[in-house]
XYZ file of C-alpha atoms in Angstrom:
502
model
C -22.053 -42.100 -22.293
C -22.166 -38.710 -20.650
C -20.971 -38.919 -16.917
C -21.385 -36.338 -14.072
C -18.211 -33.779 -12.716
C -18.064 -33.070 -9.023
C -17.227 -29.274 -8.545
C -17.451 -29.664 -4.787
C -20.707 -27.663 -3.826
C -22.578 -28.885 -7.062
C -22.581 -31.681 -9.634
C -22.636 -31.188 -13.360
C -23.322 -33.156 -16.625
C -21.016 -33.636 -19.107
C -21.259 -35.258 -22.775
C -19.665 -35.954 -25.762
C -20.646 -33.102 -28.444
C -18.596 -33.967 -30.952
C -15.458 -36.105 -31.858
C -12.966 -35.460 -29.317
C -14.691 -32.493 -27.671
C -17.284 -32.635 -24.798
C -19.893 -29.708 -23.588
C -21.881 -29.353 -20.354
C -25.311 -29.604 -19.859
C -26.885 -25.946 -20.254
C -30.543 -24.484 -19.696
C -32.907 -22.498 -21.727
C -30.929 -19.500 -21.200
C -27.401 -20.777 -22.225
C -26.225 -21.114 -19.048
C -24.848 -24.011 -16.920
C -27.303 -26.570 -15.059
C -25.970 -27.120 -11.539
C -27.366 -30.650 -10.455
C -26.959 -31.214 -6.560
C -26.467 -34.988 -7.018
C -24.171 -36.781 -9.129
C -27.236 -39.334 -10.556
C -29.333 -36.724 -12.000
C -26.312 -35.016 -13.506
C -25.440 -38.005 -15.015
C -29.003 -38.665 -16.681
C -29.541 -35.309 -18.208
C -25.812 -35.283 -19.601
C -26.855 -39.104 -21.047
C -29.813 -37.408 -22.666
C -28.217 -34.592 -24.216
C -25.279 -37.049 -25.452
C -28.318 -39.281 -26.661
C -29.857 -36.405 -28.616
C -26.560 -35.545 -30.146
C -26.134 -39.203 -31.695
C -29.300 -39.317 -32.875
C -28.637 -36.103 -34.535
C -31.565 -34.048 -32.708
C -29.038 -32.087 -31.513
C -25.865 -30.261 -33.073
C -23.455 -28.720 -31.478
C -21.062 -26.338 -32.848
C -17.590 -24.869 -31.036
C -18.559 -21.720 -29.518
C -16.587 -18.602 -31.219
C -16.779 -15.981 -28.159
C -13.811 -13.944 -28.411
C -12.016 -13.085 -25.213
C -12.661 -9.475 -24.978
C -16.673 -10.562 -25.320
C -15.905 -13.179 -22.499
C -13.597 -11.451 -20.535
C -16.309 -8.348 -19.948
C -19.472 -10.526 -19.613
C -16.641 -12.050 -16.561
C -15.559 -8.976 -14.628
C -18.929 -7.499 -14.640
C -20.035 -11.111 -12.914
C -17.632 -10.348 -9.911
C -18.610 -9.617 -6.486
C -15.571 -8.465 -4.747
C -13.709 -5.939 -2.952
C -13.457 -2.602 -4.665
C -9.800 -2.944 -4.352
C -9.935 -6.500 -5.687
C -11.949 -5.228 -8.632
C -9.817 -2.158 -9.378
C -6.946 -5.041 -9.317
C -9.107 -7.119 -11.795
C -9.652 -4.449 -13.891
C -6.203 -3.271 -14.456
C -4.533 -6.271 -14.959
C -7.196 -7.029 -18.183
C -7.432 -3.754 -19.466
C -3.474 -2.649 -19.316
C -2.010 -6.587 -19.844
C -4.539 -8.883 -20.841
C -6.590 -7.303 -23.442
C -4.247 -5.825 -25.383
C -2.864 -9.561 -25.947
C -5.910 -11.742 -26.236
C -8.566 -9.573 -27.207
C -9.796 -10.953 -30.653
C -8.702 -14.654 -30.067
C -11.761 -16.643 -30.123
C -11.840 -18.467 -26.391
C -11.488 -22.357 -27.395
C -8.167 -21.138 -29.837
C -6.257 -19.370 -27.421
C -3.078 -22.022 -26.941
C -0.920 -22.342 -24.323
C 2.035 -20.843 -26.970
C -0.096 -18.137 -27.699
C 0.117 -17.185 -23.279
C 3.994 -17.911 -23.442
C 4.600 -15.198 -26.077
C 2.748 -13.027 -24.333
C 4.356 -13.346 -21.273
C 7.660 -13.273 -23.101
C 6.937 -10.138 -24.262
C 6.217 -8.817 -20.874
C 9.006 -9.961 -19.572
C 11.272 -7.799 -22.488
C 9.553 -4.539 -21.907
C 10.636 -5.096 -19.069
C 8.019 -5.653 -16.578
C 8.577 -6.929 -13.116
C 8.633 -10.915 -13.042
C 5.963 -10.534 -9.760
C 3.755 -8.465 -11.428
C 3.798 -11.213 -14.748
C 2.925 -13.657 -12.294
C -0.020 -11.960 -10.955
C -1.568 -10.837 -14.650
C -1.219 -14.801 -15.588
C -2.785 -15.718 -12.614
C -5.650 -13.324 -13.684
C -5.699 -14.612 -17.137
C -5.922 -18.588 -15.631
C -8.966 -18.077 -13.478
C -10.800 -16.151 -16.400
C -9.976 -19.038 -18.790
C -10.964 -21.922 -15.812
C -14.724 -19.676 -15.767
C -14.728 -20.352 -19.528
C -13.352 -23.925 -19.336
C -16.392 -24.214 -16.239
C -18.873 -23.006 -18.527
C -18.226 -25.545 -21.566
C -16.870 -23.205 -23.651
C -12.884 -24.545 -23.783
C -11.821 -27.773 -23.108
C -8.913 -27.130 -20.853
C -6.918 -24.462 -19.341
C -3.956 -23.370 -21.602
C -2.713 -21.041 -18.465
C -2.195 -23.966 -16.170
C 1.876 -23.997 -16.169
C 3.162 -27.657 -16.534
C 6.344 -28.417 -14.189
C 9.266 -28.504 -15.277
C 8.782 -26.410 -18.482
C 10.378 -23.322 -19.084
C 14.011 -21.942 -19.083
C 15.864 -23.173 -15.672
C 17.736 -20.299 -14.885
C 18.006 -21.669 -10.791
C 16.637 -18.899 -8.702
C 17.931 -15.679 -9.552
C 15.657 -15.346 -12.440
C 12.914 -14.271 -10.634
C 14.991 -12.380 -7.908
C 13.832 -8.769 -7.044
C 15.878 -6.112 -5.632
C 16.362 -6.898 -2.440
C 14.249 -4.246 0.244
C 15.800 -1.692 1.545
C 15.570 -1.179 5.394
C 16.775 1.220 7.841
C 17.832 1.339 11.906
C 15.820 2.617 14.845
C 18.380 6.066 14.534
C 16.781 6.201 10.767
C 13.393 5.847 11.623
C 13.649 9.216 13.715
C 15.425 11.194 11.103
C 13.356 10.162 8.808
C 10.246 11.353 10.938
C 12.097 14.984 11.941
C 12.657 15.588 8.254
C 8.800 14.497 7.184
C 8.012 16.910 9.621
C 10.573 19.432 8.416
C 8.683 19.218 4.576
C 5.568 18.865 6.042
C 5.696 21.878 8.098
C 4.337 20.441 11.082
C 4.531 17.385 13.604
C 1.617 14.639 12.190
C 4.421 13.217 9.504
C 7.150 12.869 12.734
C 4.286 10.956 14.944
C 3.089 8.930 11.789
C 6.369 7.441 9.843
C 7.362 6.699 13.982
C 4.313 5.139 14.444
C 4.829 2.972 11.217
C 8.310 2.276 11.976
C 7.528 0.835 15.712
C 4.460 -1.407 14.732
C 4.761 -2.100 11.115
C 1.167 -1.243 10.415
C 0.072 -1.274 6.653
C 0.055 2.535 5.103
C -3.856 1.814 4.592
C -3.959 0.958 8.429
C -2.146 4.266 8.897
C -4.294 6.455 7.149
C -7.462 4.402 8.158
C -6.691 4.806 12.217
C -9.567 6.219 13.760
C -8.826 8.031 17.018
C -11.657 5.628 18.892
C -8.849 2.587 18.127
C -6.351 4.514 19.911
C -5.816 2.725 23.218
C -3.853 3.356 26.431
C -1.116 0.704 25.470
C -2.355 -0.500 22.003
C -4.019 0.499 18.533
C -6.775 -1.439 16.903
C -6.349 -2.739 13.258
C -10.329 -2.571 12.533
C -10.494 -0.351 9.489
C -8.091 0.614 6.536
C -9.048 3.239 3.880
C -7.677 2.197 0.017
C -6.980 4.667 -2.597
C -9.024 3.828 -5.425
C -8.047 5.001 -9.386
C -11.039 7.297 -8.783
C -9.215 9.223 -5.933
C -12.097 7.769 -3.760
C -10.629 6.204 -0.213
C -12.813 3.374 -0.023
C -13.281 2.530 3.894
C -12.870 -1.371 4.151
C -11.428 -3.795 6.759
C -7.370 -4.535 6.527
C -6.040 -6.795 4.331
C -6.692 -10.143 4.549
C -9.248 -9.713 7.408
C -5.811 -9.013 9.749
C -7.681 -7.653 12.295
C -5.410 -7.271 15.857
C -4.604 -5.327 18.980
C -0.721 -3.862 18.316
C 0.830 -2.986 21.727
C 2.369 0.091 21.962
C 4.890 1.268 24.296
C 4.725 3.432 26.431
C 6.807 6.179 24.552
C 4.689 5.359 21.680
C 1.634 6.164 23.280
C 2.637 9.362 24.790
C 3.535 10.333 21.181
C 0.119 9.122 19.882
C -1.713 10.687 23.199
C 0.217 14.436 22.742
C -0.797 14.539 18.638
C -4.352 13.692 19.350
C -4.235 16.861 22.114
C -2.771 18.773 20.107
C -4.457 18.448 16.940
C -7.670 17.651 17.866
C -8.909 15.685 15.080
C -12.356 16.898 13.730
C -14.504 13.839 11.703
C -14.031 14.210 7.936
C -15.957 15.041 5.340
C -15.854 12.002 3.318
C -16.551 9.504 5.367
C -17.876 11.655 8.785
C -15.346 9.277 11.266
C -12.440 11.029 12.958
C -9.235 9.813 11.865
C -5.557 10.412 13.569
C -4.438 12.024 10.783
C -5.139 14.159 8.082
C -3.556 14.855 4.970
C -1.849 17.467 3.714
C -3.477 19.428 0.402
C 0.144 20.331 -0.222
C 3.080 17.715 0.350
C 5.685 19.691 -1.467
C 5.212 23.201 -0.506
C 6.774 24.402 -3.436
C 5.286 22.984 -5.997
C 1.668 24.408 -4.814
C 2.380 27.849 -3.433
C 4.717 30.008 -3.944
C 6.717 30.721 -0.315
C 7.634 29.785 2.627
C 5.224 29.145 5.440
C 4.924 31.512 8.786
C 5.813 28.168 10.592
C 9.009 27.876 8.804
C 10.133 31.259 9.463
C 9.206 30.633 13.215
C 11.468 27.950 13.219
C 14.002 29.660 11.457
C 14.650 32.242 14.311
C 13.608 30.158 17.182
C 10.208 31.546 18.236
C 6.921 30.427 18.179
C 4.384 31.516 15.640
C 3.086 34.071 17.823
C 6.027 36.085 17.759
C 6.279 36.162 14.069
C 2.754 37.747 13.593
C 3.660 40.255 16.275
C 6.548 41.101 14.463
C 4.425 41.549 11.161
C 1.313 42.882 12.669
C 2.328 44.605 16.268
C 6.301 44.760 15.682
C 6.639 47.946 18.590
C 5.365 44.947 21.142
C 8.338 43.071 20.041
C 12.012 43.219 21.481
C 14.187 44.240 18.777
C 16.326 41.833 19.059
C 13.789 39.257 18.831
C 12.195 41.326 16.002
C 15.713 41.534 14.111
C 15.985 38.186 14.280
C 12.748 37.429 12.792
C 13.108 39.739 10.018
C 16.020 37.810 9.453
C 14.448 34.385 8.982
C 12.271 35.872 6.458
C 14.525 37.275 4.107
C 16.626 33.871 4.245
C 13.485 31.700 3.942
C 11.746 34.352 0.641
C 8.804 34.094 3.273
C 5.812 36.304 1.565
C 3.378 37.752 3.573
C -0.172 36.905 2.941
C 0.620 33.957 0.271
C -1.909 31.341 -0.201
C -1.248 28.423 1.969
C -1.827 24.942 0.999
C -4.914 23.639 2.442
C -4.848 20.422 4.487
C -6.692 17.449 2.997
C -8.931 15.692 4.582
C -6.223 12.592 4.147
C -2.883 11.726 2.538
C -2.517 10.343 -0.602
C -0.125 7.197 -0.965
C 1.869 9.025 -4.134
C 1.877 12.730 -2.754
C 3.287 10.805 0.510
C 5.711 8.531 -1.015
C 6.834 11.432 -3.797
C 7.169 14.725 -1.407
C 7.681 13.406 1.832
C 9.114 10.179 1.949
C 11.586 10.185 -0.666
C 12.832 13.679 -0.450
C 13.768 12.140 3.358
C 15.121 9.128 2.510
C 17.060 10.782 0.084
C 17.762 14.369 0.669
C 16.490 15.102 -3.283
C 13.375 15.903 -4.675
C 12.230 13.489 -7.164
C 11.720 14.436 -10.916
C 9.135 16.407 -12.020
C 8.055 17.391 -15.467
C 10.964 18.663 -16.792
C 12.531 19.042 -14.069
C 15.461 16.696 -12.752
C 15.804 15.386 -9.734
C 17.436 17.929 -7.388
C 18.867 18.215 -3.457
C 16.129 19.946 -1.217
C 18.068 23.299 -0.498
C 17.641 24.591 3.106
C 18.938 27.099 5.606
C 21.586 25.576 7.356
C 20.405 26.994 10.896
C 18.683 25.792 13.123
C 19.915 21.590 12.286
C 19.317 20.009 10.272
C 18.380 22.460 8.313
C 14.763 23.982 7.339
C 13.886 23.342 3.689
C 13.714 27.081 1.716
C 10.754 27.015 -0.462
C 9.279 29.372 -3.361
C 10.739 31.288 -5.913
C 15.305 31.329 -5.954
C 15.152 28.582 -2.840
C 18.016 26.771 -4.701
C 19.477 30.216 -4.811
C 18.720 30.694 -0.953
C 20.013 27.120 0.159
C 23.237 27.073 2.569
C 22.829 22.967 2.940
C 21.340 19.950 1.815
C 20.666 16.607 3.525
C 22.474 13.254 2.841
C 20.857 10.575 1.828
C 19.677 8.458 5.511
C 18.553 5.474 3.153
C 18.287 5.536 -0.566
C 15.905 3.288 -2.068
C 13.578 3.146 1.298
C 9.814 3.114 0.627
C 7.041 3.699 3.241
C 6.551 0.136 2.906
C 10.510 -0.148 3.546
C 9.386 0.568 7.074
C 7.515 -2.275 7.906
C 10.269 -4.388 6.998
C 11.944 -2.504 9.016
C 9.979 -3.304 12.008
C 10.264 -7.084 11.125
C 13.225 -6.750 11.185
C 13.998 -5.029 14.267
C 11.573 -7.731 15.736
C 13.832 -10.235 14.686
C 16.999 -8.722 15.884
C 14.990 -7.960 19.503
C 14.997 -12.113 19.321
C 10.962 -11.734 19.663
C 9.104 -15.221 19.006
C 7.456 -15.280 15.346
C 3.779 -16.050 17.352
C 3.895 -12.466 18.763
C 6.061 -11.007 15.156
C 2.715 -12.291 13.061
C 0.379 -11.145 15.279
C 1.846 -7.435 14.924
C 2.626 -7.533 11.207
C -1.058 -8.855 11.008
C 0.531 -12.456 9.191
C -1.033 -15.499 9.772
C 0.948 -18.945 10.062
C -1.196 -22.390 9.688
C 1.258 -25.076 10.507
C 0.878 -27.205 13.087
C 3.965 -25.716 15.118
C 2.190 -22.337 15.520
C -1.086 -23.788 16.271
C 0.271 -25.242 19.493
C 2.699 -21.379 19.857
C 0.938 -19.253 22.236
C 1.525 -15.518 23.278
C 2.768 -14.859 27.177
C 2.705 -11.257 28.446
C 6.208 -11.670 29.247
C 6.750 -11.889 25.809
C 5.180 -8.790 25.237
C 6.954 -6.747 27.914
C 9.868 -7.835 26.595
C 9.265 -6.704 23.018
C 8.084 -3.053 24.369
C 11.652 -3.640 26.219
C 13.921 -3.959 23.342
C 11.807 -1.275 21.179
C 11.923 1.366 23.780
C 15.776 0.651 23.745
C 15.829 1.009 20.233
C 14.203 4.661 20.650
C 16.023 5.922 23.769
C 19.307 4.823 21.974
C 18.490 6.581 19.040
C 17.462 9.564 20.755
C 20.917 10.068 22.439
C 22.587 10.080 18.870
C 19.924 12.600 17.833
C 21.031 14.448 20.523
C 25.101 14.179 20.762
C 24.519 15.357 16.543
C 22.010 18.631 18.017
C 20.403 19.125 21.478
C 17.329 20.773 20.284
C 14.940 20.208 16.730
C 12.981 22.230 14.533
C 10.212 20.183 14.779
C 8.098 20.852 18.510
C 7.561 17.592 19.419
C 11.073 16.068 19.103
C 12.231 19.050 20.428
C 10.621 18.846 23.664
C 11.897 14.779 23.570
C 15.545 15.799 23.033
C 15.112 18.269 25.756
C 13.888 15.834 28.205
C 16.148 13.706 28.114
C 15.886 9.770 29.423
């Protein structure tokens, strides 16, 4: 006798086809009949079962390959466009490759472990074999859904495997930095960058922990007195498109800022006056940069470098090239100076400034370079320090043609193996170490906890000023090392901080 399957928001029929083997109850069209109660479910699959006895009816296994299945699947979807570009990468690099020709009902549950066996030797990330087989088992539960396997061969049995206690599956552990890293981390973004958006953006990310989507998604109109917004983030899709979409996870949240945080946040939107972009026609708080690396994409220093390089403002530097008898010559000396160190050429083509950053261009020839103190290899060329003129500290990267030739210094590493993402942890961590409650540490980080415990948690504004406390603390601190190591920056806007004073 057929009998009827509850799949929660429908019912549907299910009979015996064959020895062994049962099919579901299907329309005209192939596809399967969705019955919303479980007694007319159960009649139609005791008619089809009926048929199939009385030999009206004969059904044979279906012989739809994967690749077939899998497309007829992903073009099905109705997702996020990040979810989809996720889909379609894990099928396309991992899963097709594998499974392609296997017919759906043969693939075996051996047939999954080689494959991820071989993953695992070339070798790929255990986390990343986790998520592709995850993929693979909710393609195969569509196909067992639709009749067309029995069961899912991807469903891992407990228990089974190779018991290697936990270290098997054990990433590197991820690397973090302190409150005095976060700042020189931000002065020498700034330093590569050639201007002061990097310095107020890796701070900003280091003090609230905010996603790098929510970062480059932060529209100026969720800038608040004391707080951003988390409405918006933009993803980078394979296209190069930043698709516009709310944050992960629907985290949506109010992050305080304090109040030296705000200032920062207040003086970059003065001073940069964000214009709306082209892409998307909403003003964001920050831009990108068309050329993270200076030297890869033009050849020379920029005026702003050479400005820096002899201690006066841009101006000053066009006077001296333009107008030099309005010029002291001293000043003018000095000047002329800073461009023969720095191989500054007049008149070179500048990078121009995308309309927003790009996670890799970030990560590649900002971040790292930081972090590290070395450029990142490139082509056929090896990694290698970031040469720089020693004066004024820490030193101002040289760029274009015979910089290595030019450089007087080179950075130390501040933290090796630090990602942009490394700073979020970061701020967890410095949560954690402030002794901040986990209620107000998920609300920031954008987590949400469903236990019972943090149902009945709630957030005081005492908690709050307390946390704004200990982070300001963390900054001021910081900011007196900065300035026992050098009382004054290259970059403007830490310069005027260190110059200040408490």
């Amino acid at each position: 006798m057929g009998y009827a399957e509850n799949l929660g928001s429908y019912w549907r029929g299910r009979y015996k086809a064959a020895p062994g083997r049962y099919s579901t109850v299907r329309d005209a069209d192939g596809e399967a009949m969705r019955f919303k109660t479980k007694a007319a479910a159960k009649r139609a699959a005791d008619a089809e079962e009926a048929k199939v006895m009385a030999g009206v009816k004969k059904v044979a296994p279906e012989r739809m390959t994967f690749g077939v299945y899998v497309s007829r699947w992903y073009e099905a979807q109705d997702l996020a466009a990040s979810t989809m570009q996720n889909y379609r990468r894990h099928i396309e690099e991992h899963l097709l490759p594998a499974f392609e020709h296997f017919v759906i009902a043969d693939i075996l549950a051996t047939d999954i472990a080689a494959w991820e066996k071989r993953e695992r030797e070339v070798p790929y990330a255990a986390s990343s074999i986790k998520t592709w087989r995850a993929t693979l088992h909710l393609i195969l539960a569509d196909a067992v859904d639709e009749g067309l396997r029995d069961s899912n061969p991807a469903t891992k049995r407990r228990g089974r495997g190779k018991r290697a206690g936990r270290s098997r599956n054990r990433g590197p552990e991820k690397a973090v930095t302190t409150p005095l890293g976060i700042l020189l981390l931000a002065e020498r973004a700034a330093l590569l960058s050639g201007r002061d958006d990097e310095f107020v953006a890796v701070a900003l990310k280091g003090y609230t922990g905010m996603r790098w989507g929510e970062i480059v998604g932060l529209e100026t109109g969720f800038v608040r007195p004391a707080s951003v917004r988390v409405e918006w983030q933009l993803y980078e899709l394979d296209t190069g498109e930043l698709h516009r979409c709310p944050p992960k996870d629907d985290s949506y949240r109010d992050i305080d800022t304090p109040e030296f945080l705000a200032a920062l946040l207040a003086g970059h939107v003065a001073r940069s006056q964000p214009k709306p972009c082209e892409c998307h026609g909403l003003t964001y708080l920050f831009s990108g940069h068309g050329a993270a690396n200076g030297s890869v994409s033009r050849p020379g220093a920029k005026l702003v470098d050479v400005a820096r390089r002899a201690g006066v403002s841009t101006g000053t530097v066009s006077n001296v090239l333009n107008r030099p008898d309005t010029v002291a010559e001293s000043t003018r000396l000095r000047v002329l100076e800073a461009v023969t160190d720095l191989g500054y050429i007049r008149n070179a083509a500048s990078g121009q400034q995308a309309a927003h950053w790009r996670r890799s261009g970030f990560a590649t020839w900002l971040f790292q370079p930081a972090a590290t103190g070395r450029y990142p290899k490139r082509g056929g060329k090896d990694q290698h320090p970031v040469p720089l003129v020693s004066e004024p500290w820490p030193g101002i990267p040289a760029r274009g043609r015979g910089a290595s030739g030019r450089a007087q210094a080179c950075w130390l590493p501040i933290a090796p193996g630090l990602t942009p993402h490394g700073l979020r942890h970061t701020h967890k961590t410095l949560m954690r170490e402030a002794g901040t409650p986990p209620k107000l540490m998920d609300e920031r980080m954008g987590h949400e906890d469903g236990s019972v415990q943090a149902r009945y948690d709630h957030i005081t504004l005492g908690m709050r000023r307390t946390l704004a406390a200990a982070l300001t603390g963390m900054w001021e601190e910081a900011l007196d090392v900065r300035r026992a190591m050098s009382a004054g920056s290259p970059v403007a806007v830490l310069d005027a901080l260190l110059k200040t004073g408490r």
